[in-house]
Coordinates of C-alpha atoms and ligand atoms in Angstrom, one line a residue:
M1 CA 128.9 95.9 117.8
E2 CA 125.9 96.8 120.1
F3 CA 122.7 97.7 118.4
T4 CA 120.6 100.4 119.9
T5 CA 117.9 102.8 118.7
I6 CA 119.2 105.6 116.6
K7 CA 119.4 109.2 117.9
G8 CA 116.0 110.8 118.3
F9 CA 114.1 107.5 117.9
K10 CA 112.8 105.5 120.9
D11 CA 111.2 102.3 121.9
I12 CA 107.8 102.5 123.6
L13 CA 108.2 99.7 126.1
P14 CA 105.3 97.6 127.4
D15 CA 105.2 99.5 130.7
E16 CA 104.5 102.7 128.9
V17 CA 102.1 101.2 126.3
Q18 CA 99.2 101.2 128.8
T19 CA 99.2 105.0 128.8
W20 CA 99.4 105.1 125.0
Q21 CA 96.5 102.7 124.6
R22 CA 94.4 104.7 127.1
L23 CA 95.1 107.9 125.1
E24 CA 94.2 106.3 121.8
A25 CA 91.1 104.7 123.2
E26 CA 89.8 107.9 124.7
A27 CA 90.6 109.8 121.5
R28 CA 88.8 107.3 119.3
R29 CA 85.8 107.3 121.6
I30 CA 85.5 111.1 121.6
F31 CA 86.2 111.5 117.9
F32 CA 83.5 109.0 117.1
S33 CA 81.0 111.0 119.2
F34 CA 81.9 114.1 117.2
G35 CA 81.4 112.2 113.9
Y36 CA 85.0 111.8 112.8
Q37 CA 86.2 108.8 110.7
E38 CA 89.7 107.3 110.8
I39 CA 92.0 107.4 107.7
R40 CA 95.4 105.7 107.5
P41 CA 97.6 107.3 104.8
P42 CA 101.1 105.8 104.1
L43 CA 104.2 107.0 105.9
M44 CA 106.0 108.0 102.7
E45 CA 104.9 110.5 100.1
M46 CA 106.4 112.4 97.2
T47 CA 108.7 115.1 98.5
E48 CA 107.0 117.8 96.6
L49 CA 103.7 117.2 98.4
F50 CA 105.4 118.4 101.6
S51 CA 107.5 121.2 100.1
R52 CA 104.5 122.7 98.3
S53 CA 102.1 122.5 101.3
I54 CA 104.3 123.2 104.4
G55 CA 106.4 125.7 102.5
E56 CA 110.0 125.7 101.2
E57 CA 111.1 128.3 103.7
T58 CA 110.0 126.5 106.8
D59 CA 112.4 124.7 109.1
I60 CA 110.6 121.5 108.4
V61 CA 111.1 121.5 104.6
S62 CA 114.4 123.3 104.5
K63 CA 116.3 121.2 107.0
E64 CA 114.2 118.5 108.8
M65 CA 112.8 116.1 106.2
Y66 CA 114.0 112.5 105.8
T67 CA 114.3 112.3 102.1
L68 CA 115.6 109.7 99.8
A69 CA 115.6 109.1 96.0
D70 CA 113.8 106.1 94.4
S71 CA 115.4 104.1 91.6
K72 CA 114.4 106.8 89.1
G73 CA 115.8 109.6 91.2
K74 CA 112.4 110.9 92.3
G75 CA 112.3 112.4 95.8
L76 CA 110.4 110.4 98.5
T77 CA 110.0 111.7 102.0
L78 CA 109.0 110.2 105.3
R79 CA 106.0 112.3 106.4
P80 CA 107.0 115.1 108.8
E81 CA 103.2 115.8 109.5
A82 CA 99.9 114.3 108.4
T83 CA 97.9 117.2 107.0
A84 CA 99.5 117.1 103.6
S85 CA 98.8 113.4 103.3
V86 CA 95.2 113.6 104.4
V87 CA 94.5 116.5 102.0
R88 CA 96.2 114.5 99.2
A89 CA 93.9 111.5 100.0
Y90 CA 90.9 113.8 100.1
I91 CA 91.7 115.0 96.6
Q92 CA 92.9 111.7 95.1
H93 CA 89.8 109.7 96.2
R94 CA 87.4 112.6 95.9
L95 CA 86.2 112.1 99.4
Y96 CA 84.1 115.2 99.1
Q97 CA 81.9 113.7 96.4
N98 CA 79.2 112.5 98.8
N99 CA 79.9 114.7 101.8
P100 CA 80.0 118.4 101.9
V101 CA 82.0 118.3 105.1
V102 CA 84.6 115.5 105.6
K103 CA 85.8 114.9 109.2
L104 CA 88.9 112.7 109.5
F105 CA 91.5 111.7 112.0
T106 CA 94.7 109.7 111.8
I107 CA 97.1 108.4 114.5
G108 CA 100.7 107.5 113.8
P109 CA 104.4 108.3 113.6
M110 CA 105.9 111.4 111.9
F111 CA 109.6 112.1 111.2
R112 CA 111.5 115.3 111.6
H113 CA 115.3 115.6 111.7
E114 CA 115.4 118.0 114.6
R115 CA 117.9 118.3 117.4
P116 CA 116.5 115.9 120.1
Q117 CA 115.7 117.3 123.5
K118 CA 113.1 116.8 126.2
G119 CA 109.8 116.4 124.4
R120 CA 111.4 116.6 121.0
F121 CA 112.2 113.5 118.9
R122 CA 113.0 112.6 115.4
Q123 CA 110.3 110.0 115.2
F124 CA 107.3 111.1 117.2
H125 CA 103.6 110.4 117.1
Q126 CA 100.6 112.6 116.4
I127 CA 96.9 112.3 116.7
D128 CA 95.9 114.4 113.7
V129 CA 92.4 115.8 113.0
E130 CA 91.2 117.4 109.7
V131 CA 87.9 118.9 108.7
M132 CA 87.5 119.8 105.1
G133 CA 84.7 121.6 103.3
D134 CA 83.4 124.1 105.9
P135 CA 84.6 127.7 106.0
G136 CA 83.8 128.1 109.7
P137 CA 84.0 129.7 112.2
R138 CA 81.8 127.1 113.8
S139 CA 84.1 124.3 112.6
D140 CA 87.0 126.2 114.0
A141 CA 85.3 126.2 117.4
E142 CA 84.3 122.6 117.0
V143 CA 87.9 121.3 116.5
I144 CA 89.1 123.3 119.4
L145 CA 86.3 121.9 121.5
L146 CA 87.2 118.5 120.4
V147 CA 90.8 118.7 121.5
M148 CA 89.9 120.4 124.8
T149 CA 87.2 117.7 125.5
L150 CA 89.9 115.0 125.1
F151 CA 92.2 116.8 127.5
R152 CA 89.4 117.3 130.0
V153 CA 88.5 113.6 129.8
L154 CA 92.2 112.7 130.4
D155 CA 92.1 114.9 133.4
L156 CA 95.0 117.1 132.3
A157 CA 95.3 120.4 134.3
D158 CA 97.3 123.5 133.7
L159 CA 96.9 123.6 129.9
S160 CA 96.3 126.9 128.2
L161 CA 94.7 127.5 124.8
H162 CA 96.3 130.2 122.7
I163 CA 94.5 131.6 119.6
N164 CA 95.4 134.0 116.9
S165 CA 94.3 135.0 113.4
L166 CA 96.9 134.9 110.6
G167 CA 94.7 136.9 108.2
C168 CA 94.1 135.8 104.6
P169 CA 95.7 136.5 101.2
A170 CA 93.8 139.7 101.1
C171 CA 95.2 141.2 104.3
R172 CA 98.3 139.4 105.2
P173 CA 100.6 140.9 102.5
A174 CA 100.2 144.4 104.0
F175 CA 101.1 143.1 107.4
R176 CA 104.1 141.1 105.9
E177 CA 105.4 144.3 104.4
Q178 CA 105.1 146.2 107.7
L179 CA 106.8 143.4 109.6
K180 CA 109.6 143.2 107.0
N181 CA 110.3 146.9 107.3
Y182 CA 110.3 146.7 111.1
L183 CA 112.7 143.7 111.1
A184 CA 114.9 145.4 108.5
R185 CA 115.2 148.3 110.9
N186 CA 116.2 145.9 113.7
S187 CA 118.2 143.5 111.6
G188 CA 121.4 144.0 113.6
S189 CA 119.8 142.5 116.7
L190 CA 118.5 139.4 115.0
C191 CA 120.2 136.0 114.8
A192 CA 121.7 134.9 111.5
D193 CA 118.8 132.6 110.7
C194 CA 116.2 135.4 111.4
Q195 CA 118.2 137.9 109.3
R196 CA 117.5 135.5 106.4
R197 CA 113.9 134.8 107.5
A198 CA 113.2 138.5 107.8
E199 CA 113.7 138.7 104.0
T200 CA 112.2 135.4 102.8
N201 CA 109.5 134.6 105.4
P202 CA 109.3 137.3 108.1
L203 CA 106.4 135.7 110.1
R204 CA 108.8 132.8 111.0
V205 CA 110.8 135.3 113.1
F206 CA 108.0 135.1 115.7
D207 CA 108.9 131.4 116.2
C208 CA 112.6 132.0 117.0
K209 CA 113.7 131.0 120.5
V210 CA 116.8 133.1 120.5
E211 CA 116.5 135.7 123.3
G212 CA 117.6 138.7 121.1
C213 CA 115.0 137.9 118.5
R214 CA 112.3 137.4 121.1
D215 CA 113.1 140.9 122.4
I216 CA 112.7 142.4 118.9
V217 CA 109.5 140.5 118.3
R218 CA 107.9 141.8 121.5
D219 CA 107.6 145.3 119.9
A220 CA 106.8 144.1 116.4
P221 CA 103.6 145.2 114.7
S222 CA 100.6 143.0 115.6
I223 CA 98.9 141.1 112.9
L224 CA 95.6 141.7 114.6
S225 CA 95.8 145.4 113.7
Y226 CA 96.1 144.4 110.0
I227 CA 93.5 141.7 109.4
C228 CA 90.6 142.6 107.1
E229 CA 87.0 142.9 108.2
A230 CA 86.0 139.4 107.1
C231 CA 89.0 137.9 109.0
A232 CA 88.2 140.0 112.1
A233 CA 84.5 138.9 112.0
H234 CA 85.6 135.3 111.7
F235 CA 88.0 135.7 114.7
T236 CA 85.3 137.4 116.8
A237 CA 82.7 134.7 116.0
L238 CA 85.2 132.0 117.0
Q239 CA 85.8 133.7 120.3
N240 CA 82.0 133.9 120.9
Y241 CA 81.6 130.2 120.2
L242 CA 84.5 129.4 122.6
E243 CA 82.9 131.5 125.3
E244 CA 79.6 129.8 124.7
S245 CA 81.3 126.4 125.3
K246 CA 83.0 127.8 128.4
I247 CA 86.5 127.3 126.9
A248 CA 89.1 129.7 128.3
F249 CA 91.6 131.1 125.8
V250 CA 94.4 133.6 125.5
I251 CA 94.7 135.8 122.4
D252 CA 98.3 135.7 121.3
A253 CA 99.2 137.9 118.3
T254 CA 102.7 136.4 118.1
L255 CA 101.4 132.8 117.5
V256 CA 102.3 132.1 113.9
R257 CA 102.9 128.3 113.8
G258 CA 105.8 126.6 111.9
L259 CA 103.9 125.7 108.7
D260 CA 103.0 128.1 105.8
Y261 CA 99.6 126.8 104.9
Y262 CA 97.6 128.5 107.6
A263 CA 95.1 131.3 107.0
R264 CA 92.9 132.9 109.6
T265 CA 92.6 130.8 112.8
A266 CA 95.8 129.4 114.4
F267 CA 95.9 127.9 117.8
E268 CA 98.0 125.9 120.2
V269 CA 97.5 124.2 123.5
Q270 CA 100.5 124.8 125.7
T271 CA 101.8 123.5 129.0
E272 CA 104.3 124.9 131.5
K273 CA 105.5 121.5 132.5
L274 CA 107.6 120.4 129.6
G275 CA 110.2 123.1 129.3
S276 CA 110.8 124.8 126.0
Q277 CA 108.8 122.2 124.1
N278 CA 105.6 123.6 125.5
A279 CA 103.1 122.9 122.7
V280 CA 101.0 119.8 123.3
A281 CA 98.8 120.4 120.3
G282 CA 98.7 122.9 117.4
G283 CA 96.6 123.6 114.4
G284 CA 94.6 126.1 112.4
R285 CA 92.7 126.8 109.3
Y286 CA 94.2 126.1 105.9
D287 CA 91.8 127.6 103.3
G288 CA 93.6 127.5 100.0
L289 CA 95.7 124.4 100.6
I290 CA 93.4 122.0 99.0
R291 CA 93.3 124.0 95.8
Q292 CA 97.0 124.6 95.9
L293 CA 97.6 120.8 95.9
G294 CA 95.4 120.4 92.8
G295 CA 92.0 119.9 94.4
P296 CA 88.7 121.9 94.5
D297 CA 88.7 125.2 96.3
H298 CA 87.5 123.8 99.6
P299 CA 88.4 125.2 103.0
G300 CA 90.0 123.2 105.8
I301 CA 90.9 123.3 109.4
G302 CA 92.6 120.8 111.8
F303 CA 95.2 120.2 114.5
A304 CA 97.6 117.6 115.7
I305 CA 98.4 116.5 119.2
G306 CA 102.0 115.5 120.0
M307 CA 101.5 112.1 121.7
E308 CA 104.9 111.8 123.4
R309 CA 104.3 115.2 125.1
L310 CA 100.7 114.2 126.1
V311 CA 101.8 110.8 127.5
A312 CA 104.5 112.6 129.6
L313 CA 101.7 114.8 131.1
M314 CA 99.4 111.9 131.6
E315 CA 102.1 109.9 133.4
E316 CA 103.2 112.8 135.6
G317 CA 101.9 112.3 139.1
S318 CA 99.6 109.5 138.1
E319 CA 100.1 106.2 139.9
K320 CA 100.8 103.3 137.6
K321 CA 98.1 100.7 138.0
P322 CA 99.7 97.3 138.8
A323 CA 99.7 95.2 135.6
Q324 CA 96.9 92.7 135.6
G325 CA 97.9 89.1 135.5
P326 CA 96.3 86.1 133.7
D327 CA 92.9 85.0 134.7
V328 CA 94.2 81.5 135.2
F329 CA 97.5 79.6 135.1
L330 CA 97.2 75.9 134.4
V331 CA 99.7 73.6 136.0
G332 CA 100.0 70.2 134.3
L333 CA 102.1 67.6 136.1
G334 CA 103.4 64.7 134.1
E335 CA 103.2 64.1 130.3
A336 CA 99.5 63.2 130.0
A337 CA 98.3 66.2 132.1
G338 CA 100.8 68.5 130.3
K339 CA 99.2 67.5 127.0
K340 CA 95.7 68.0 128.3
V341 CA 96.6 71.4 129.7
F342 CA 97.9 72.6 126.4
G343 CA 94.5 71.9 124.8
W344 CA 92.5 73.5 127.7
V345 CA 94.7 76.7 127.6
D346 CA 93.7 77.1 124.0
E347 CA 90.0 76.6 124.7
I348 CA 90.1 79.0 127.7
R349 CA 91.8 81.7 125.5
R350 CA 89.2 81.2 122.8
S351 CA 86.5 82.0 125.3
G352 CA 88.2 85.4 125.8
L353 CA 90.0 84.8 129.1
W354 CA 93.8 85.1 129.5
A355 CA 95.3 81.7 130.3
E356 CA 98.9 80.8 130.7
M357 CA 100.9 77.5 131.3
D358 CA 104.4 76.3 131.8
Y359 CA 106.4 75.8 128.6
G360 CA 108.5 73.1 130.0
S361 CA 107.6 70.1 132.1
R362 CA 108.8 71.4 135.5
G363 CA 107.6 70.4 138.9
L364 CA 104.8 71.9 141.0
K365 CA 107.0 74.3 142.9
A366 CA 108.6 75.8 139.9
Q367 CA 105.3 76.2 138.1
M368 CA 103.7 77.8 141.1
K369 CA 106.6 80.3 141.2
T370 CA 105.9 81.2 137.6
A371 CA 102.2 81.7 138.3
D372 CA 103.1 83.9 141.2
R373 CA 105.5 86.0 139.1
L374 CA 102.9 86.5 136.4
Q375 CA 100.3 87.5 139.1
A376 CA 97.8 84.9 138.0
R377 CA 94.5 85.2 139.7
K378 CA 93.8 81.5 139.8
V379 CA 95.9 78.4 139.3
L380 CA 94.4 75.0 138.3
I381 CA 96.6 72.0 139.2
V382 CA 96.1 68.8 137.3
G383 CA 98.3 65.7 137.8
E384 CA 97.8 62.0 137.0
N385 CA 95.4 61.5 139.9
E386 CA 93.3 64.5 138.9
L387 CA 93.1 63.3 135.3
A388 CA 91.9 59.9 136.5
S389 CA 89.2 61.3 138.8
G390 CA 88.1 64.1 136.4
R391 CA 88.6 66.7 139.2
G392 CA 91.4 69.3 139.4
V393 CA 92.5 71.6 142.3
L394 CA 91.6 75.3 141.8
R395 CA 93.6 77.8 143.9
D396 CA 92.6 81.4 144.4
M397 CA 96.0 83.2 144.5
A398 CA 94.7 86.1 146.5
T399 CA 92.9 84.3 149.3
K400 CA 94.9 81.1 149.0
A401 CA 91.7 79.1 149.2
Q402 CA 91.7 75.8 147.3
E403 CA 88.8 73.7 146.1
E404 CA 88.3 70.7 143.9
I405 CA 86.4 71.3 140.7
A406 CA 85.1 69.1 137.9
L407 CA 87.4 69.3 134.8
Q408 CA 84.3 68.8 132.7
G409 CA 82.8 72.3 132.0
L410 CA 86.1 73.9 133.1
V411 CA 85.9 76.8 130.7
E412 CA 82.3 77.7 131.7
R413 CA 83.3 77.6 135.4
L414 CA 86.4 79.9 134.9
K415 CA 84.3 82.3 132.8
R416 CA 81.6 82.5 135.6
D417 CA 84.4 83.2 138.2
A418 CA 86.0 85.9 136.0
E419 CA 82.6 87.7 135.5
A420 CA 81.8 87.6 139.2
E421 CA 85.2 89.0 140.0
K422 CA 84.7 91.8 137.4
L423 CA 81.4 92.7 139.1
R424 CA 83.1 92.8 142.5
S425 CA 85.9 95.1 141.3
Ligands
HAM1 P1 102.9 121.0 114.4 O1 102.7 122.2 115.3 O2 104.1 121.0 113.6 O3 101.6 121.0 113.5 O4 102.8 119.7 115.3 C1 101.8 119.4 116.1 C2 102.3 118.9 117.5 O5 103.1 117.8 117.2 C3 103.1 119.9 118.2 O6 102.3 120.8 119.0 C4 103.9 118.9 119.1 O7 103.1 118.6 120.3 C5 104.1 117.7 118.3 N1 105.4 117.7 117.7 C6 105.9 118.4 116.6 N2 107.2 118.1 116.4 C7 107.6 117.2 117.4 C8 108.8 116.6 117.7 N3 109.9 116.7 116.9 N4 108.8 115.7 118.8 C9 107.7 115.5 119.5 N5 106.5 116.1 119.3 C10 106.5 117.0 118.2 C11 101.4 120.0 112.6 O8 102.0 119.0 112.4 C12 100.1 120.3 111.7 N6 100.1 119.3 110.7 C13 98.9 120.3 112.6 C14 97.7 120.6 111.8 C15 96.7 119.7 111.4 N7 97.3 121.7 111.3 C16 96.2 121.6 110.7 N8 95.8 120.3 110.7

């Protein structure tokens, strides 16, 4: 039997990891400058946490969760998203006690049993951001500014920001009724799934990718004609802040998002480059969720970036930098030199440089070949004679220049060389 990754799960190989690390490093740097702190919730939670927050009628909860029963038959689920977990942690640890506004981010894998395709996986990764305690709209604008700043720093072009307002419990029911009536009148043209959704959760019909349903949705009533004055004022203020920050946006009244906890602002950052999986990031306001999960009546807003999709955009057209090799490769010839080299490699590594050696006791030619393959910048050759004289041969692999150096003070010398080289590059 041949073992391979399971469907929808993938390895991120060393070649690709460079891009992932760059993304994570830039995100952390920018989040820090916006005052966000990292939180790391567990990957598994009580099933009910997700069904109560994301919504029973959503695709995620009704068919995509990886759920198992513990020994007492209680449902446990691998998280399909991070918002529910972060909100649970906010409530459980009373994170609001000393801070009126809590700004958090988390980075890690999520699990959804979807049909895999380009840009869609069963295990995927998100950079998730949550702000709890501020009713906005300034915090709405700030989180959008945050994600757009990250995309700008990563030099990503051709992204469009789509925004909408989903109303609140005061105004959405009236819209829901109107939409329900409209969908009922056009029920014959909807797919089987949407015929059911039209009854149970009509806003979900906006998300359907089936062509017939998209045609019906095009002429559906617009939520923006139904939102109340307070929601409309919030939405206008958000647009003003975005304009102030010179962030371009498209108002898209059909943007509803696939999770039920949103109220008022909803947004997505989309790309044309990834086929039908066009959302690189999505989020919105979830006032009411914290209370619904047993916490205080605090508002919240956040978003999540799909890392696989973002990495695909970052890698597109960008030339891979050649991997950097070790600062030095130590060649020890003979048993005594081999032993010494083992100790020096450890010392050099402790000084912060990358040092490598041969793991066997092969000859000079074979060891030089390994140093070459690893793209070592320098090679230090030490045999019996060098040990006796206290001087080794240091070869610069780029210029091929060789010089004799004292083995005493070797680490300091290599450090000086590495720093000088860093200054030059
Ligand atoms: P979401 O729209 O379900 O929102 O996911 C956010 C992003 O995760 C998507 O825009 C997409 O880039 C990525 N994503 C989702 N599913 C997959 C998949 N199967 N394969 C690859 N990438 C995927 C949320 O998860 C909300 N929790 C966001 C949020 C945070 N709202 C408020 N706070």
